[in-house]
XYZ file of C-alpha atoms in Angstrom:
402
model
C 3.992 129.567 -163.088
C 0.587 130.386 -164.786
C 1.353 133.611 -166.365
C 2.607 135.103 -169.834
C 6.183 134.742 -168.738
C 5.358 131.096 -168.045
C 3.929 130.516 -171.455
C 6.861 132.106 -172.915
C 9.287 129.872 -171.107
C 7.607 126.887 -172.032
C 7.529 127.954 -175.673
C 11.142 128.708 -175.585
C 12.086 125.225 -174.310
C 9.999 123.477 -176.951
C 11.439 125.686 -179.626
C 14.872 124.556 -178.497
C 13.816 120.939 -179.003
C 13.782 121.359 -182.658
C 17.522 121.603 -182.503
C 17.829 118.355 -180.659
C 21.073 117.394 -182.675
C 23.002 119.612 -180.331
C 23.497 118.585 -176.640
C 24.139 122.198 -175.777
C 20.419 122.925 -175.943
C 20.169 121.708 -172.407
C 22.576 124.415 -171.157
C 20.127 127.000 -173.017
C 17.123 125.403 -171.373
C 18.497 125.590 -167.757
C 19.779 129.133 -168.324
C 15.996 130.157 -169.358
C 14.887 128.485 -166.040
C 17.435 130.396 -163.960
C 16.413 133.630 -165.608
C 12.719 133.066 -165.190
C 12.913 132.084 -161.403
C 15.573 134.449 -160.585
C 17.691 131.493 -159.439
C 21.545 131.360 -158.864
C 21.928 128.149 -161.003
C 20.219 125.236 -162.330
C 21.358 121.627 -163.355
C 19.690 118.823 -165.598
C 20.610 115.295 -164.782
C 19.332 111.870 -166.269
C 19.979 108.271 -165.523
C 22.134 107.316 -168.460
C 20.065 105.044 -170.601
C 23.303 103.669 -172.483
C 25.074 102.291 -169.394
C 22.852 101.189 -166.481
C 23.620 102.836 -163.074
C 25.273 105.751 -164.197
C 24.214 109.436 -164.009
C 24.775 112.187 -166.824
C 24.621 115.858 -166.391
C 22.888 117.104 -169.541
C 22.935 120.708 -168.797
C 24.269 123.363 -166.255
C 23.919 127.193 -165.900
C 25.320 129.523 -163.334
C 24.213 133.123 -163.159
C 28.013 134.238 -162.653
C 28.406 133.826 -158.800
C 31.626 132.181 -158.186
C 30.345 129.890 -155.372
C 31.145 126.186 -156.048
C 28.214 123.863 -155.439
C 28.942 121.161 -158.064
C 29.531 118.342 -155.461
C 26.537 119.313 -153.391
C 24.473 119.685 -156.645
C 25.544 116.246 -157.795
C 24.745 114.446 -154.535
C 21.387 115.936 -154.082
C 20.480 115.254 -157.775
C 21.378 111.631 -157.509
C 19.263 111.333 -154.357
C 16.276 112.839 -156.169
C 16.765 110.440 -158.982
C 16.819 107.477 -156.742
C 13.806 108.593 -154.646
C 11.769 109.932 -157.593
C 10.252 112.387 -155.305
C 10.546 116.254 -155.154
C 13.114 117.475 -152.751
C 12.730 121.145 -151.505
C 15.251 121.866 -148.551
C 18.081 123.900 -147.514
C 21.958 123.094 -147.840
C 25.206 124.477 -146.816
C 28.178 123.990 -149.115
C 31.938 123.476 -148.378
C 32.487 127.056 -147.854
C 29.704 127.468 -145.501
C 27.223 129.272 -147.973
C 23.835 128.713 -147.324
C 21.346 127.651 -150.116
C 17.767 126.824 -150.680
C 17.214 124.278 -153.334
C 14.441 122.524 -155.444
C 15.367 119.310 -156.827
C 12.510 117.993 -158.976
C 12.423 114.448 -160.703
C 10.959 113.616 -164.202
C 10.303 110.740 -166.238
C 9.424 106.906 -165.723
C 10.494 103.510 -166.783
C 13.714 103.649 -169.053
C 13.972 107.505 -168.883
C 14.238 109.223 -165.510
C 16.035 112.364 -164.359
C 15.795 115.523 -162.340
C 16.373 119.384 -162.617
C 17.837 120.924 -159.504
C 17.410 124.730 -158.957
C 19.576 126.714 -156.518
C 18.704 130.031 -154.754
C 20.418 132.168 -152.200
C 18.894 131.313 -148.916
C 17.210 134.733 -148.414
C 15.063 134.156 -151.656
C 13.382 130.934 -149.922
C 10.310 132.798 -148.558
C 9.718 134.616 -151.855
C 9.736 131.298 -153.811
C 7.580 129.571 -151.213
C 4.988 132.301 -151.234
C 4.621 131.932 -154.903
C 2.180 129.072 -155.390
C 2.058 129.323 -159.040
C 5.769 128.828 -159.479
C 5.707 125.747 -157.340
C 2.750 124.238 -159.225
C 4.556 125.038 -162.452
C 7.443 122.761 -161.696
C 5.323 119.753 -162.401
C 4.466 121.217 -165.818
C 8.129 121.885 -166.430
C 9.052 118.400 -165.451
C 6.822 117.071 -168.172
C 8.188 119.587 -170.808
C 11.737 118.691 -169.987
C 11.032 114.913 -170.137
C 9.669 115.251 -173.471
C 12.516 117.354 -174.688
C 15.045 114.795 -173.355
C 13.080 111.998 -174.911
C 13.154 113.695 -178.212
C 16.913 114.158 -177.886
C 17.589 110.620 -176.928
C 15.400 109.303 -179.803
C 17.082 111.629 -182.315
C 20.527 110.535 -181.307
C 21.783 107.350 -182.936
C 23.887 105.093 -180.647
C 26.715 103.075 -182.038
C 26.266 100.151 -179.600
C 29.229 97.994 -181.214
C 31.443 101.063 -180.521
C 30.271 101.508 -177.034
C 30.813 97.686 -176.120
C 34.526 98.128 -177.539
C 35.010 101.270 -175.391
C 33.754 99.598 -172.361
C 36.109 96.697 -172.782
C 39.152 99.226 -173.080
C 37.768 101.287 -170.304
C 37.594 98.283 -167.961
C 41.336 97.632 -168.527
C 41.993 101.310 -167.755
C 39.844 101.088 -164.569
C 41.952 98.100 -163.348
C 45.083 100.431 -163.412
C 43.414 102.950 -161.154
C 43.731 100.580 -158.322
C 46.866 99.267 -156.783
C 47.672 95.718 -157.245
C 50.856 95.699 -155.379
C 51.471 97.548 -151.979
C 54.769 99.310 -151.396
C 57.251 97.479 -149.226
C 57.526 100.038 -146.294
C 58.319 98.893 -142.784
C 56.265 100.158 -139.567
C 53.042 100.595 -141.518
C 50.203 98.232 -142.362
C 48.126 98.933 -145.774
C 44.934 97.717 -147.133
C 42.918 98.663 -150.027
C 39.759 97.785 -151.846
C 37.745 99.137 -154.715
C 34.069 97.768 -155.199
C 32.665 98.885 -158.686
C 29.152 99.505 -158.893
C 28.977 98.717 -162.806
C 31.566 97.745 -165.583
C 33.701 100.799 -165.231
C 34.385 102.964 -162.032
C 35.506 106.649 -161.469
C 37.408 105.902 -158.262
C 41.038 106.321 -157.821
C 43.453 104.785 -155.227
C 47.187 105.164 -155.203
C 49.997 104.185 -152.952
C 53.446 105.592 -153.875
C 56.594 104.736 -152.379
C 58.491 108.136 -151.914
C 62.046 108.996 -150.901
C 63.326 108.487 -147.315
C 60.846 105.723 -146.634
C 57.723 107.902 -146.905
C 54.502 106.702 -148.317
C 52.214 108.780 -150.562
C 48.470 108.068 -150.397
C 45.920 109.299 -152.745
C 42.003 108.528 -152.917
C 40.023 110.429 -155.530
C 36.424 110.180 -156.912
C 35.252 111.512 -160.413
C 31.742 112.834 -160.621
C 29.768 110.142 -162.165
C 30.561 106.712 -163.216
C 31.139 104.851 -166.314
C 33.655 105.532 -169.164
C 33.894 109.394 -168.799
C 34.795 109.143 -164.904
C 37.329 106.259 -165.664
C 39.012 108.169 -168.413
C 39.215 111.427 -166.470
C 40.854 109.604 -163.513
C 43.228 107.957 -165.820
C 44.435 111.444 -166.893
C 44.481 112.773 -163.416
C 46.579 109.661 -162.272
C 49.155 110.366 -164.999
C 49.570 114.085 -164.004
C 49.301 113.389 -160.284
C 52.266 110.773 -160.359
C 54.542 113.168 -162.033
C 53.610 115.731 -159.491
C 54.098 113.492 -156.579
C 57.638 112.330 -157.690
C 58.580 116.100 -157.934
C 58.876 116.081 -154.004
C 56.379 119.006 -153.932
C 54.156 119.571 -150.698
C 50.557 117.985 -150.952
C 48.918 121.428 -151.210
C 51.057 122.479 -154.004
C 50.410 119.167 -155.835
C 46.593 119.602 -155.698
C 46.973 123.314 -156.933
C 48.971 122.212 -159.953
C 46.732 119.313 -160.697
C 43.646 121.808 -160.554
C 45.534 124.060 -162.986
C 46.018 121.117 -165.398
C 42.681 119.402 -165.230
C 40.263 122.314 -164.890
C 39.781 123.439 -168.607
C 38.969 119.732 -169.515
C 36.747 119.054 -166.539
C 34.675 122.343 -167.176
C 34.251 121.317 -170.716
C 33.055 117.745 -169.624
C 30.850 119.341 -166.931
C 32.858 117.125 -164.311
C 34.887 117.451 -161.124
C 37.211 115.445 -159.005
C 37.294 115.270 -155.131
C 40.859 114.089 -154.026
C 42.797 113.358 -150.796
C 46.504 113.352 -151.116
C 48.849 112.681 -147.875
C 52.398 111.772 -147.197
C 52.914 109.601 -144.292
C 56.328 109.162 -142.542
C 56.380 105.793 -140.698
C 59.463 106.891 -138.592
C 57.483 109.442 -136.679
C 53.969 108.431 -137.723
C 53.299 111.985 -139.050
C 50.956 112.553 -142.034
C 50.898 115.846 -143.879
C 47.924 116.059 -146.211
C 45.772 118.214 -148.280
C 42.095 117.830 -149.266
C 40.214 118.733 -152.634
C 36.459 118.545 -151.717
C 37.019 114.867 -150.329
C 35.411 113.038 -147.355
C 37.491 113.834 -144.276
C 39.574 110.716 -143.271
C 38.726 108.948 -140.062
C 41.180 108.090 -137.428
C 40.627 105.376 -134.733
C 42.670 105.953 -131.592
C 43.575 102.830 -129.889
C 44.586 104.470 -126.690
C 41.081 105.703 -125.945
C 39.060 103.776 -128.566
C 37.760 107.144 -129.888
C 37.231 108.331 -133.501
C 38.360 111.496 -135.065
C 37.433 113.195 -138.504
C 40.518 114.799 -139.713
C 40.128 118.556 -140.584
C 40.334 120.044 -144.122
C 37.892 120.155 -146.987
C 39.053 122.586 -149.802
C 37.415 122.784 -153.334
C 37.051 119.998 -155.604
C 39.489 119.663 -158.615
C 37.859 121.551 -161.458
C 35.665 123.868 -159.251
C 37.647 126.993 -160.053
C 40.737 127.731 -162.408
C 42.679 129.002 -159.513
C 42.619 127.542 -156.021
C 45.030 127.662 -153.052
C 44.781 124.543 -151.011
C 46.045 124.267 -147.378
C 48.146 121.578 -145.759
C 47.276 119.816 -142.462
C 49.251 117.468 -140.011
C 48.111 114.597 -138.050
C 50.125 112.214 -135.803
C 49.419 108.604 -135.338
C 50.338 106.372 -132.372
C 51.129 102.804 -132.603
C 47.993 100.840 -133.217
C 46.086 103.805 -134.534
C 43.982 103.293 -137.856
C 43.191 105.619 -140.442
C 40.786 105.137 -143.463
C 40.481 107.393 -146.581
C 37.487 106.589 -148.726
C 35.040 107.508 -151.338
C 31.535 108.755 -151.161
C 30.199 105.319 -152.359
C 31.366 103.707 -149.051
C 29.181 105.796 -146.642
C 26.438 106.313 -149.270
C 25.768 102.427 -149.761
C 22.123 101.786 -148.828
C 20.135 98.805 -147.518
C 16.894 97.424 -148.524
C 15.277 100.158 -146.154
C 17.134 102.814 -148.065
C 19.372 103.643 -145.056
C 22.888 104.562 -145.778
C 25.824 102.816 -144.208
C 27.204 106.269 -143.189
C 30.353 107.264 -141.425
C 29.058 105.603 -138.363
C 28.990 102.290 -140.217
C 32.647 102.754 -141.154
C 33.620 103.548 -137.606
C 31.587 100.607 -136.191
C 33.498 98.250 -138.438
C 36.885 99.797 -137.419
C 36.090 99.520 -133.808
C 35.000 95.847 -134.052
C 37.984 94.810 -136.048
C 40.851 97.148 -134.632
C 42.951 94.186 -133.528
C 43.285 92.843 -137.105
C 46.066 94.109 -139.493
C 45.193 96.473 -142.182
C 44.585 93.819 -144.860
C 42.184 91.918 -142.412
C 40.164 95.042 -141.666
C 40.001 95.927 -145.225
C 38.444 92.423 -145.850
C 35.925 92.905 -143.112
C 34.790 96.358 -144.193
C 34.550 95.225 -147.900
C 32.391 92.221 -146.618
C 30.198 94.366 -144.469
C 29.505 96.683 -147.440
C 28.473 93.949 -149.617
C 26.386 92.435 -147.160
C 24.723 95.810 -146.186
C 23.394 96.504 -149.750
C 22.874 92.946 -150.607
C 25.429 93.235 -153.341
C 23.431 95.994 -155.038
C 25.997 98.798 -155.083
C 24.562 102.297 -156.237
C 28.109 103.741 -156.565
C 31.644 102.739 -156.542
C 33.087 102.293 -153.143
C 36.767 102.533 -152.450
C 39.048 103.015 -149.598
C 42.555 102.618 -148.163
C 43.311 101.631 -144.526
C 46.582 102.395 -142.934
C 47.684 101.046 -139.471
C 50.394 102.681 -137.652
C 52.918 100.078 -136.419
């Protein structure tokens, strides 16, 4: 970046720092980065100094395209902050759009973060050939770190209020995990939620519906801590009303998206969600997915694993989204697990993730147990794998056809 435009960019960013009382300065900063580099979008993240183990998106700007990369951006930015190493690579989003991205870390000690810049894939060569722009990223990282530090120093934190909010939010979080399983014959159910810090953003729900059917919901709010818990509490209240309306799974996700998107956009958040209705009489599952991990089915007859189809956009990705429904049929003894990102993303001391393969391994090893026993075994395996050092909330529901 060593030209006049670069100097103007840095000057503009420092100029914005004088208005540190306004958090929206970070949206302005990343907008200037996007304009200078000819990128599609840019996000700015920090590891939240208020609540250990949580990430906060300080700023985001999109140049107007309607492609949803919010979930992809969150995952890559979190990995960059964890590794503290620049990450320049390609990625494909849930809609098969191809991207080239640069995720660059900044800071040290108590203040660390990253900015992640997204380009259309066809612009990769142009950027890589511009050596000055790549070198300028290190300078940009220092400047952004200084501006963020200035902002956090300026901001006064009321720690007593934060502690009170944490206490209240912990009670809220406990309501987002089922304490009592529905009494429905011909189906075994297990559920666990391992929380990475005081408050989590995962959501599990089991709803006894008419005609002996079971509603199953697993959700994950972007980011942990108080914001994630409060967002999921709101989502739960609306979701339960919709589920009782006897609407189809895809209709429920669509209505939930309409209700929540304005608030989620304002908070720079999104929710991934799976919702399915299981009929124990014919062992049929009808489900819809909003950007969530595909459930895994273990087939007892051939001891093979299947990833269910369906992905869809996250809740809060766009104002109007049409979701599709899918069907799956289980046989007696088959297992199904629906889980949040934290389950497969748990890492060991070698920084290797547990992965979907780890989940499948546990299911295969303990398939003869009931759903509750398998849930205990998986929870134990996860805690042991990361030496009880969770880097994200890890939640799951296991269903066993009987």
